[in-house]
Amino acid sequence: MKRMMFQENYKKAYEAIVPDSALVEKMLLLAEGQEEQKEKAVKSGLVRVVRRMLMVAAAIGAFVIIMSLTVMPALAANVPAVYRFLQGISPALADFFVPIEKSCTKKGITMQVESVYVEGNRAEVYISFQDADGAGNVIDGEIDLWTGYGLQSRTGCSVIGGHNFAGYDAETGKSYWKVSLQGWDDFETDKLTFYVYSILSRISEEKRELDLREALTEAELKNVTLSGGSWTGWTETTNCSVQRTDAERREDPRPVVSVMKGKPVGECLVDGFTVTGIAFLDGNLRVQICMGDQSRAVRHVSLFLTDKEGNERICDNSVVWKESWGGVDYTFYEYVFADAAADTDAYALYGLFFEESGYVEGDWSVTFTLKPDERE
């Protein structure tokens, strides 16, 4: 009975909430401070943090970005998980969100919309994923959203967004995410639908040493059409500028650069990493790695070069391209460390190999309302 009263009182309190301007300003300043701290990261998870932070900044401005939650606070056992979760993030922040607690189960995994904040054409949604049977065989920690997610209403739908891992609650087996969304038009709150097409359920990171004694001092080059990377910086650093005619540019405007002709694509792992070449060329150190098939996975590598004095540096430039084999597109990266003498004993090279896999296509969808008189 006490638990029922607590839930009713808690939900009723949200109906009378009016955001305080001073509190909003305080949260904005807090978010900016956290942004500055995140910019100092240079190793583990840098690529995915930068990508997600930029997406969130474009979608929601500087409202709040909180990623530090890894352990939920130990509150009374009879308090529902969503309230413990919101209070664990920030008691002040929790006042802006309306608890929803509606779910959808597909492929043995339950997605639950935990709480929502909507203002005009902006929305922030806290969601969770957990194994439907509670066994934790699939969802047992951090996961990632994949291929698509969004929010729809009668008057508008989201057109841009970002997502941040918010924490894992071992007690409930829930992996929480905060999704920030923005649409062209205001969201009508009498009927909203939040959806996620698929997730990546396994995330790993491994440190690997790369043996520079295998580095070559000569390597044949080949021209590739880029799908990403620092094209201008690459050509300046490597002196490998590829001249193209106007007709060639009109046919395919993507830049073309010269990279090492390393291990052929047919010898690369389709579902893992393959180092396809290491060489000291023209005063630079080049490292080429195949990331395999990335259509249902995400793989990144952050490389670090250390000299005898212990000074560590990241690569100066990198480029990305794709090669096909057996109907599968393989993604390749080549990294360059400028001004690295061809002395295999002068340096040590290691990489942080980050992988998100375990693709699950569930097409989860939850429809709910924010109108107080229609809440359950």
PDB file of N, CA, C and O in Angstrom, residues 96-168:
ATOM      1  N   PHE A  96      12.625  17.454 -14.124  1.00  0.00           N
ATOM      2  CA  PHE A  96      12.225  17.853 -15.465  1.00  0.00           C
ATOM      3  C   PHE A  96      11.591  16.703 -16.251  1.00  0.00           C
ATOM      4  O   PHE A  96      11.009  16.927 -17.299  1.00  0.00           O
ATOM      5  N   PHE A  97      11.723  15.479 -15.776  1.00  0.00           N
ATOM      6  CA  PHE A  97      11.320  14.315 -16.563  1.00  0.00           C
ATOM      7  C   PHE A  97      10.033  13.690 -16.027  1.00  0.00           C
ATOM      8  O   PHE A  97       9.828  13.596 -14.814  1.00  0.00           O
ATOM      9  N   VAL A  98       9.187  13.251 -16.934  1.00  0.00           N
ATOM     10  CA  VAL A  98       7.936  12.584 -16.590  1.00  0.00           C
ATOM     11  C   VAL A  98       8.143  11.077 -16.682  1.00  0.00           C
ATOM     12  O   VAL A  98       8.519  10.563 -17.740  1.00  0.00           O
ATOM     13  N   PRO A  99       7.905  10.320 -15.605  1.00  0.00           N
ATOM     14  CA  PRO A  99       8.036   8.859 -15.671  1.00  0.00           C
ATOM     15  C   PRO A  99       7.006   8.260 -16.626  1.00  0.00           C
ATOM     16  O   PRO A  99       5.838   8.636 -16.609  1.00  0.00           O
ATOM     17  N   ILE A 100       7.422   7.312 -17.457  1.00  0.00           N
ATOM     18  CA  ILE A 100       6.538   6.664 -18.418  1.00  0.00           C
ATOM     19  C   ILE A 100       6.368   5.178 -18.084  1.00  0.00           C
ATOM     20  O   ILE A 100       5.268   4.684 -17.920  1.00  0.00           O
ATOM     21  N   GLU A 101       7.487   4.451 -18.043  1.00  0.00           N
ATOM     22  CA  GLU A 101       7.516   3.038 -17.685  1.00  0.00           C
ATOM     23  C   GLU A 101       6.602   2.187 -18.563  1.00  0.00           C
ATOM     24  O   GLU A 101       5.791   1.401 -18.082  1.00  0.00           O
ATOM     25  N   LYS A 102       6.717   2.347 -19.879  1.00  0.00           N
ATOM     26  CA  LYS A 102       6.026   1.487 -20.824  1.00  0.00           C
ATOM     27  C   LYS A 102       7.068   0.784 -21.688  1.00  0.00           C
ATOM     28  O   LYS A 102       8.111   1.349 -22.008  1.00  0.00           O
ATOM     29  N   SER A 103       6.770  -0.465 -22.085  1.00  0.00           N
ATOM     30  CA  SER A 103       7.809  -1.278 -22.701  1.00  0.00           C
ATOM     31  C   SER A 103       7.317  -2.042 -23.918  1.00  0.00           C
ATOM     32  O   SER A 103       6.117  -2.119 -24.198  1.00  0.00           O
ATOM     33  N   CYS A 104       8.289  -2.602 -24.626  1.00  0.00           N
ATOM     34  CA  CYS A 104       8.043  -3.431 -25.800  1.00  0.00           C
ATOM     35  C   CYS A 104       9.092  -4.538 -25.801  1.00  0.00           C
ATOM     36  O   CYS A 104      10.281  -4.263 -25.584  1.00  0.00           O
ATOM     37  N   THR A 105       8.681  -5.791 -26.028  1.00  0.00           N
ATOM     38  CA  THR A 105       9.605  -6.919 -26.024  1.00  0.00           C
ATOM     39  C   THR A 105       9.678  -7.549 -27.407  1.00  0.00           C
ATOM     40  O   THR A 105       8.660  -7.930 -27.979  1.00  0.00           O
ATOM     41  N   LYS A 106      10.891  -7.618 -27.945  1.00  0.00           N
ATOM     42  CA  LYS A 106      11.151  -8.260 -29.234  1.00  0.00           C
ATOM     43  C   LYS A 106      12.481  -9.013 -29.125  1.00  0.00           C
ATOM     44  O   LYS A 106      13.412  -8.545 -28.473  1.00  0.00           O
ATOM     45  N   LYS A 107      12.554 -10.160 -29.771  1.00  0.00           N
ATOM     46  CA  LYS A 107      13.789 -10.964 -29.819  1.00  0.00           C
ATOM     47  C   LYS A 107      14.310 -11.275 -28.409  1.00  0.00           C
ATOM     48  O   LYS A 107      15.525 -11.369 -28.197  1.00  0.00           O
ATOM     49  N   GLY A 108      13.416 -11.420 -27.448  1.00  0.00           N
ATOM     50  CA  GLY A 108      13.818 -11.762 -26.091  1.00  0.00           C
ATOM     51  C   GLY A 108      14.414 -10.619 -25.307  1.00  0.00           C
ATOM     52  O   GLY A 108      14.963 -10.825 -24.227  1.00  0.00           O
ATOM     53  N   ILE A 109      14.302  -9.380 -25.838  1.00  0.00           N
ATOM     54  CA  ILE A 109      14.859  -8.204 -25.181  1.00  0.00           C
ATOM     55  C   ILE A 109      13.750  -7.172 -25.010  1.00  0.00           C
ATOM     56  O   ILE A 109      12.977  -6.915 -25.936  1.00  0.00           O
ATOM     57  N   THR A 110      13.675  -6.603 -23.825  1.00  0.00           N
ATOM     58  CA  THR A 110      12.652  -5.606 -23.525  1.00  0.00           C
ATOM     59  C   THR A 110      13.256  -4.210 -23.529  1.00  0.00           C
ATOM     60  O   THR A 110      14.231  -3.935 -22.826  1.00  0.00           O
ATOM     61  N   MET A 111      12.682  -3.329 -24.345  1.00  0.00           N
ATOM     62  CA  MET A 111      13.023  -1.910 -24.297  1.00  0.00           C
ATOM     63  C   MET A 111      11.921  -1.196 -23.525  1.00  0.00           C
ATOM     64  O   MET A 111      10.735  -1.388 -23.807  1.00  0.00           O
ATOM     65  N   GLN A 112      12.311  -0.405 -22.549  1.00  0.00           N
ATOM     66  CA  GLN A 112      11.341   0.347 -21.771  1.00  0.00           C
ATOM     67  C   GLN A 112      11.641   1.832 -21.856  1.00  0.00           C
ATOM     68  O   GLN A 112      12.786   2.257 -21.682  1.00  0.00           O
ATOM     69  N   VAL A 113      10.622   2.614 -22.160  1.00  0.00           N
ATOM     70  CA  VAL A 113      10.743   4.071 -22.071  1.00  0.00           C
ATOM     71  C   VAL A 113      10.537   4.433 -20.612  1.00  0.00           C
ATOM     72  O   VAL A 113       9.451   4.262 -20.064  1.00  0.00           O
ATOM     73  N   GLU A 114      11.599   4.924 -19.972  1.00  0.00           N
ATOM     74  CA  GLU A 114      11.563   5.160 -18.530  1.00  0.00           C
ATOM     75  C   GLU A 114      10.993   6.541 -18.194  1.00  0.00           C
ATOM     76  O   GLU A 114      10.145   6.671 -17.320  1.00  0.00           O
ATOM     77  N   SER A 115      11.486   7.564 -18.868  1.00  0.00           N
ATOM     78  CA  SER A 115      11.058   8.926 -18.548  1.00  0.00           C
ATOM     79  C   SER A 115      11.342   9.828 -19.737  1.00  0.00           C
ATOM     80  O   SER A 115      12.213   9.540 -20.562  1.00  0.00           O
ATOM     81  N   VAL A 116      10.589  10.933 -19.808  1.00  0.00           N
ATOM     82  CA  VAL A 116      10.654  11.799 -20.984  1.00  0.00           C
ATOM     83  C   VAL A 116      10.567  13.259 -20.555  1.00  0.00           C
ATOM     84  O   VAL A 116       9.853  13.604 -19.606  1.00  0.00           O
ATOM     85  N   TYR A 117      11.305  14.093 -21.266  1.00  0.00           N
ATOM     86  CA  TYR A 117      11.184  15.542 -21.135  1.00  0.00           C
ATOM     87  C   TYR A 117      10.981  16.104 -22.535  1.00  0.00           C
ATOM     88  O   TYR A 117      11.780  15.839 -23.444  1.00  0.00           O
ATOM     89  N   VAL A 118       9.914  16.861 -22.748  1.00  0.00           N
ATOM     90  CA  VAL A 118       9.617  17.445 -24.053  1.00  0.00           C
ATOM     91  C   VAL A 118       9.388  18.935 -23.892  1.00  0.00           C
ATOM     92  O   VAL A 118       8.641  19.378 -23.009  1.00  0.00           O
ATOM     93  N   GLU A 119      10.030  19.710 -24.752  1.00  0.00           N
ATOM     94  CA  GLU A 119       9.817  21.153 -24.788  1.00  0.00           C
ATOM     95  C   GLU A 119       9.857  21.596 -26.246  1.00  0.00           C
ATOM     96  O   GLU A 119      10.925  21.626 -26.863  1.00  0.00           O
ATOM     97  N   GLY A 120       8.678  21.907 -26.791  1.00  0.00           N
ATOM     98  CA  GLY A 120       8.619  22.336 -28.182  1.00  0.00           C
ATOM     99  C   GLY A 120       9.049  21.230 -29.122  1.00  0.00           C
ATOM    100  O   GLY A 120       8.484  20.132 -29.131  1.00  0.00           O
ATOM    101  N   ASN A 121      10.078  21.509 -29.930  1.00  0.00           N
ATOM    102  CA  ASN A 121      10.562  20.520 -30.889  1.00  0.00           C
ATOM    103  C   ASN A 121      11.770  19.745 -30.371  1.00  0.00           C
ATOM    104  O   ASN A 121      12.452  19.073 -31.132  1.00  0.00           O
ATOM    105  N   ARG A 122      12.029  19.851 -29.063  1.00  0.00           N
ATOM    106  CA  ARG A 122      13.142  19.126 -28.459  1.00  0.00           C
ATOM    107  C   ARG A 122      12.610  18.103 -27.466  1.00  0.00           C
ATOM    108  O   ARG A 122      11.623  18.341 -26.774  1.00  0.00           O
ATOM    109  N   ALA A 123      13.313  16.985 -27.373  1.00  0.00           N
ATOM    110  CA  ALA A 123      12.906  15.944 -26.433  1.00  0.00           C
ATOM    111  C   ALA A 123      14.132  15.194 -25.935  1.00  0.00           C
ATOM    112  O   ALA A 123      15.125  15.044 -26.659  1.00  0.00           O
ATOM    113  N   GLU A 124      14.050  14.775 -24.680  1.00  0.00           N
ATOM    114  CA  GLU A 124      15.063  13.900 -24.104  1.00  0.00           C
ATOM    115  C   GLU A 124      14.340  12.700 -23.523  1.00  0.00           C
ATOM    116  O   GLU A 124      13.368  12.837 -22.779  1.00  0.00           O
ATOM    117  N   VAL A 125      14.815  11.513 -23.881  1.00  0.00           N
ATOM    118  CA  VAL A 125      14.142  10.280 -23.497  1.00  0.00           C
ATOM    119  C   VAL A 125      15.149   9.351 -22.833  1.00  0.00           C
ATOM    120  O   VAL A 125      16.209   9.070 -23.399  1.00  0.00           O
ATOM    121  N   TYR A 126      14.820   8.898 -21.629  1.00  0.00           N
ATOM    122  CA  TYR A 126      15.623   7.865 -20.977  1.00  0.00           C
ATOM    123  C   TYR A 126      14.965   6.526 -21.245  1.00  0.00           C
ATOM    124  O   TYR A 126      13.772   6.332 -20.978  1.00  0.00           O
ATOM    125  N   ILE A 127      15.740   5.600 -21.790  1.00  0.00           N
ATOM    126  CA  ILE A 127      15.234   4.266 -22.090  1.00  0.00           C
ATOM    127  C   ILE A 127      16.140   3.225 -21.443  1.00  0.00           C
ATOM    128  O   ILE A 127      17.263   3.527 -21.016  1.00  0.00           O
ATOM    129  N   SER A 128      15.649   2.001 -21.365  1.00  0.00           N
ATOM    130  CA  SER A 128      16.450   0.906 -20.847  1.00  0.00           C
ATOM    131  C   SER A 128      16.223  -0.338 -21.685  1.00  0.00           C
ATOM    132  O   SER A 128      15.171  -0.500 -22.312  1.00  0.00           O
ATOM    133  N   PHE A 129      17.231  -1.204 -21.701  1.00  0.00           N
ATOM    134  CA  PHE A 129      17.128  -2.512 -22.330  1.00  0.00           C
ATOM    135  C   PHE A 129      17.510  -3.563 -21.296  1.00  0.00           C
ATOM    136  O   PHE A 129      18.446  -3.375 -20.517  1.00  0.00           O
ATOM    137  N   GLN A 130      16.788  -4.689 -21.302  1.00  0.00           N
ATOM    138  CA  GLN A 130      17.112  -5.808 -20.430  1.00  0.00           C
ATOM    139  C   GLN A 130      16.596  -7.092 -21.057  1.00  0.00           C
ATOM    140  O   GLN A 130      15.674  -7.075 -21.883  1.00  0.00           O
ATOM    141  N   ASP A 131      17.208  -8.213 -20.695  1.00  0.00           N
ATOM    142  CA  ASP A 131      16.700  -9.502 -21.144  1.00  0.00           C
ATOM    143  C   ASP A 131      15.301  -9.707 -20.606  1.00  0.00           C
ATOM    144  O   ASP A 131      15.042  -9.475 -19.415  1.00  0.00           O
ATOM    145  N   ALA A 132      14.397 -10.173 -21.454  1.00  0.00           N
ATOM    146  CA  ALA A 132      13.012 -10.360 -21.027  1.00  0.00           C
ATOM    147  C   ALA A 132      12.888 -11.388 -19.921  1.00  0.00           C
ATOM    148  O   ALA A 132      12.020 -11.279 -19.046  1.00  0.00           O
ATOM    149  N   ASP A 133      13.782 -12.396 -19.919  1.00  0.00           N
ATOM    150  CA  ASP A 133      13.723 -13.424 -18.877  1.00  0.00           C
ATOM    151  C   ASP A 133      14.559 -13.080 -17.662  1.00  0.00           C
ATOM    152  O   ASP A 133      14.606 -13.844 -16.695  1.00  0.00           O
ATOM    153  N   GLY A 134      15.239 -11.923 -17.700  1.00  0.00           N
ATOM    154  CA  GLY A 134      16.050 -11.488 -16.569  1.00  0.00           C
ATOM    155  C   GLY A 134      17.352 -12.228 -16.397  1.00  0.00           C
ATOM    156  O   GLY A 134      18.068 -12.014 -15.413  1.00  0.00           O
ATOM    157  N   ALA A 135      17.710 -13.101 -17.347  1.00  0.00           N
ATOM    158  CA  ALA A 135      18.909 -13.926 -17.194  1.00  0.00           C
ATOM    159  C   ALA A 135      20.199 -13.145 -17.429  1.00  0.00           C
ATOM    160  O   ALA A 135      21.261 -13.528 -16.939  1.00  0.00           O
ATOM    161  N   GLY A 136      20.137 -12.055 -18.181  1.00  0.00           N
ATOM    162  CA  GLY A 136      21.334 -11.269 -18.447  1.00  0.00           C
ATOM    163  C   GLY A 136      22.295 -11.933 -19.410  1.00  0.00           C
ATOM    164  O   GLY A 136      23.495 -11.647 -19.408  1.00  0.00           O
ATOM    165  N   ASN A 137      21.802 -12.818 -20.264  1.00  0.00           N
ATOM    166  CA  ASN A 137      22.670 -13.502 -21.220  1.00  0.00           C
ATOM    167  C   ASN A 137      23.061 -12.602 -22.387  1.00  0.00           C
ATOM    168  O   ASN A 137      24.110 -12.797 -22.994  1.00  0.00           O
ATOM    169  N   VAL A 138      22.204 -11.636 -22.722  1.00  0.00           N
ATOM    170  CA  VAL A 138      22.501 -10.712 -23.819  1.00  0.00           C
ATOM    171  C   VAL A 138      22.833  -9.330 -23.274  1.00  0.00           C
ATOM    172  O   VAL A 138      23.869  -8.750 -23.589  1.00  0.00           O
ATOM    173  N   ILE A 139      21.926  -8.779 -22.464  1.00  0.00           N
ATOM    174  CA  ILE A 139      22.144  -7.455 -21.886  1.00  0.00           C
ATOM    175  C   ILE A 139      22.773  -7.632 -20.512  1.00  0.00           C
ATOM    176  O   ILE A 139      22.110  -7.935 -19.529  1.00  0.00           O
ATOM    177  N   ASP A 140      24.090  -7.472 -20.437  1.00  0.00           N
ATOM    178  CA  ASP A 140      24.787  -7.639 -19.157  1.00  0.00           C
ATOM    179  C   ASP A 140      25.751  -6.490 -18.886  1.00  0.00           C
ATOM    180  O   ASP A 140      26.701  -6.618 -18.119  1.00  0.00           O
ATOM    181  N   GLY A 141      25.528  -5.355 -19.527  1.00  0.00           N
ATOM    182  CA  GLY A 141      26.394  -4.190 -19.331  1.00  0.00           C
ATOM    183  C   GLY A 141      26.062  -3.148 -20.375  1.00  0.00           C
ATOM    184  O   GLY A 141      24.915  -3.012 -20.804  1.00  0.00           O
ATOM    185  N   GLU A 142      27.083  -2.413 -20.802  1.00  0.00           N
ATOM    186  CA  GLU A 142      26.863  -1.369 -21.799  1.00  0.00           C
ATOM    187  C   GLU A 142      26.523  -1.976 -23.157  1.00  0.00           C
ATOM    188  O   GLU A 142      27.117  -2.964 -23.591  1.00  0.00           O
ATOM    189  N   ILE A 143      25.563  -1.371 -23.841  1.00  0.00           N
ATOM    190  CA  ILE A 143      25.224  -1.722 -25.213  1.00  0.00           C
ATOM    191  C   ILE A 143      25.286  -0.438 -26.039  1.00  0.00           C
ATOM    192  O   ILE A 143      25.650   0.615 -25.528  1.00  0.00           O
ATOM    193  N   ASP A 144      24.907  -0.531 -27.315  1.00  0.00           N
ATOM    194  CA  ASP A 144      24.850   0.670 -28.142  1.00  0.00           C
ATOM    195  C   ASP A 144      23.635   0.591 -29.044  1.00  0.00           C
ATOM    196  O   ASP A 144      23.250  -0.496 -29.490  1.00  0.00           O
ATOM    197  N   LEU A 145      23.015   1.748 -29.294  1.00  0.00           N
ATOM    198  CA  LEU A 145      21.924   1.828 -30.248  1.00  0.00           C
ATOM    199  C   LEU A 145      22.517   1.827 -31.652  1.00  0.00           C
ATOM    200  O   LEU A 145      23.600   2.342 -31.875  1.00  0.00           O
ATOM    201  N   TRP A 146      21.777   1.280 -32.618  1.00  0.00           N
ATOM    202  CA  TRP A 146      22.366   1.082 -33.932  1.00  0.00           C
ATOM    203  C   TRP A 146      21.327   1.323 -35.012  1.00  0.00           C
ATOM    204  O   TRP A 146      20.141   1.142 -34.790  1.00  0.00           O
ATOM    205  N   THR A 147      21.717   1.735 -36.147  1.00  0.00           N
ATOM    206  CA  THR A 147      20.978   1.945 -37.401  1.00  0.00           C
ATOM    207  C   THR A 147      19.857   2.977 -37.331  1.00  0.00           C
ATOM    208  O   THR A 147      19.596   3.630 -38.332  1.00  0.00           O
ATOM    209  N   GLY A 148      19.185   3.157 -36.223  1.00  0.00           N
ATOM    210  CA  GLY A 148      18.145   4.170 -36.217  1.00  0.00           C
ATOM    211  C   GLY A 148      17.289   4.153 -34.971  1.00  0.00           C
ATOM    212  O   GLY A 148      17.042   3.112 -34.373  1.00  0.00           O
ATOM    213  N   TYR A 149      16.876   5.343 -34.562  1.00  0.00           N
ATOM    214  CA  TYR A 149      15.972   5.520 -33.440  1.00  0.00           C
ATOM    215  C   TYR A 149      15.319   6.879 -33.631  1.00  0.00           C
ATOM    216  O   TYR A 149      15.798   7.720 -34.396  1.00  0.00           O
ATOM    217  N   GLY A 150      14.208   7.099 -32.948  1.00  0.00           N
ATOM    218  CA  GLY A 150      13.566   8.390 -33.105  1.00  0.00           C
ATOM    219  C   GLY A 150      12.284   8.508 -32.312  1.00  0.00           C
ATOM    220  O   GLY A 150      11.858   7.576 -31.618  1.00  0.00           O
ATOM    221  N   LEU A 151      11.666   9.675 -32.433  1.00  0.00           N
ATOM    222  CA  LEU A 151      10.428   9.991 -31.726  1.00  0.00           C
ATOM    223  C   LEU A 151       9.444  10.569 -32.740  1.00  0.00           C
ATOM    224  O   LEU A 151       9.792  11.455 -33.519  1.00  0.00           O
ATOM    225  N   GLN A 152       8.214  10.056 -32.718  1.00  0.00           N
ATOM    226  CA  GLN A 152       7.189  10.514 -33.633  1.00  0.00           C
ATOM    227  C   GLN A 152       5.973  11.013 -32.870  1.00  0.00           C
ATOM    228  O   GLN A 152       5.650  10.501 -31.805  1.00  0.00           O
ATOM    229  N   SER A 153       5.302  12.025 -33.438  1.00  0.00           N
ATOM    230  CA  SER A 153       4.034  12.508 -32.896  1.00  0.00           C
ATOM    231  C   SER A 153       3.132  12.892 -34.058  1.00  0.00           C
ATOM    232  O   SER A 153       3.528  12.818 -35.222  1.00  0.00           O
ATOM    233  N   ARG A 154       1.907  13.310 -33.759  1.00  0.00           N
ATOM    234  CA  ARG A 154       0.980  13.682 -34.821  1.00  0.00           C
ATOM    235  C   ARG A 154       1.477  14.867 -35.635  1.00  0.00           C
ATOM    236  O   ARG A 154       1.223  14.967 -36.829  1.00  0.00           O
ATOM    237  N   THR A 155       2.200  15.769 -35.001  1.00  0.00           N
ATOM    238  CA  THR A 155       2.596  17.012 -35.657  1.00  0.00           C
ATOM    239  C   THR A 155       4.046  17.058 -36.099  1.00  0.00           C
ATOM    240  O   THR A 155       4.436  17.962 -36.826  1.00  0.00           O
ATOM    241  N   GLY A 156       4.845  16.132 -35.664  1.00  0.00           N
ATOM    242  CA  GLY A 156       6.245  16.194 -36.033  1.00  0.00           C
ATOM    243  C   GLY A 156       6.989  14.944 -35.612  1.00  0.00           C
ATOM    244  O   GLY A 156       6.523  14.168 -34.782  1.00  0.00           O
ATOM    245  N   CYS A 157       8.148  14.765 -36.213  1.00  0.00           N
ATOM    246  CA  CYS A 157       9.007  13.637 -35.860  1.00  0.00           C
ATOM    247  C   CYS A 157      10.442  14.140 -35.773  1.00  0.00           C
ATOM    248  O   CYS A 157      10.791  15.186 -36.303  1.00  0.00           O
ATOM    249  N   SER A 158      11.267  13.392 -35.079  1.00  0.00           N
ATOM    250  CA  SER A 158      12.659  13.791 -34.901  1.00  0.00           C
ATOM    251  C   SER A 158      13.408  13.664 -36.216  1.00  0.00           C
ATOM    252  O   SER A 158      13.184  12.742 -36.996  1.00  0.00           O
ATOM    253  N   VAL A 159      14.311  14.613 -36.455  1.00  0.00           N
ATOM    254  CA  VAL A 159      15.119  14.598 -37.673  1.00  0.00           C
ATOM    255  C   VAL A 159      16.609  14.511 -37.358  1.00  0.00           C
ATOM    256  O   VAL A 159      17.413  14.241 -38.247  1.00  0.00           O
ATOM    257  N   ILE A 160      16.991  14.737 -36.117  1.00  0.00           N
ATOM    258  CA  ILE A 160      18.383  14.643 -35.714  1.00  0.00           C
ATOM    259  C   ILE A 160      18.422  14.257 -34.248  1.00  0.00           C
ATOM    260  O   ILE A 160      17.499  14.553 -33.488  1.00  0.00           O
ATOM    261  N   GLY A 161      19.481  13.561 -33.861  1.00  0.00           N
ATOM    262  CA  GLY A 161      19.554  13.136 -32.465  1.00  0.00           C
ATOM    263  C   GLY A 161      20.910  12.586 -32.096  1.00  0.00           C
ATOM    264  O   GLY A 161      21.786  12.383 -32.934  1.00  0.00           O
ATOM    265  N   GLY A 162      21.077  12.326 -30.821  1.00  0.00           N
ATOM    266  CA  GLY A 162      22.298  11.724 -30.301  1.00  0.00           C
ATOM    267  C   GLY A 162      21.945  10.868 -29.105  1.00  0.00           C
ATOM    268  O   GLY A 162      20.874  11.000 -28.510  1.00  0.00           O
ATOM    269  N   HIS A 163      22.853   9.960 -28.737  1.00  0.00           N
ATOM    270  CA  HIS A 163      22.562   9.076 -27.614  1.00  0.00           C
ATOM    271  C   HIS A 163      23.806   8.871 -26.761  1.00  0.00           C
ATOM    272  O   HIS A 163      24.923   8.837 -27.270  1.00  0.00           O
ATOM    273  N   ASN A 164      23.577   8.737 -25.455  1.00  0.00           N
ATOM    274  CA  ASN A 164      24.655   8.576 -24.479  1.00  0.00           C
ATOM    275  C   ASN A 164      24.332   7.432 -23.531  1.00  0.00           C
ATOM    276  O   ASN A 164      23.238   7.381 -22.974  1.00  0.00           O
ATOM    277  N   PHE A 165      25.286   6.543 -23.331  1.00  0.00           N
ATOM    278  CA  PHE A 165      25.121   5.491 -22.335  1.00  0.00           C
ATOM    279  C   PHE A 165      25.063   6.128 -20.953  1.00  0.00           C
ATOM    280  O   PHE A 165      25.897   6.952 -20.595  1.00  0.00           O
ATOM    281  N   ALA A 166      24.043   5.762 -20.176  1.00  0.00           N
ATOM    282  CA  ALA A 166      23.832   6.396 -18.873  1.00  0.00           C
ATOM    283  C   ALA A 166      24.149   5.490 -17.703  1.00  0.00           C
ATOM    284  O   ALA A 166      24.266   5.963 -16.577  1.00  0.00           O
ATOM    285  N   GLY A 167      24.282   4.184 -17.902  1.00  0.00           N
ATOM    286  CA  GLY A 167      24.648   3.317 -16.804  1.00  0.00           C
ATOM    287  C   GLY A 167      23.984   1.960 -16.879  1.00  0.00           C
ATOM    288  O   GLY A 167      23.020   1.750 -17.616  1.00  0.00           O
ATOM    289  N   TYR A 168      24.510   1.032 -16.099  1.00  0.00           N
ATOM    290  CA  TYR A 168      23.957  -0.318 -16.030  1.00  0.00           C
ATOM    291  C   TYR A 168      23.621  -0.637 -14.583  1.00  0.00           C
ATOM    292  O   TYR A 168      24.440  -0.432 -13.680  1.00  0.00           O
TER     293      TYR A 168
END
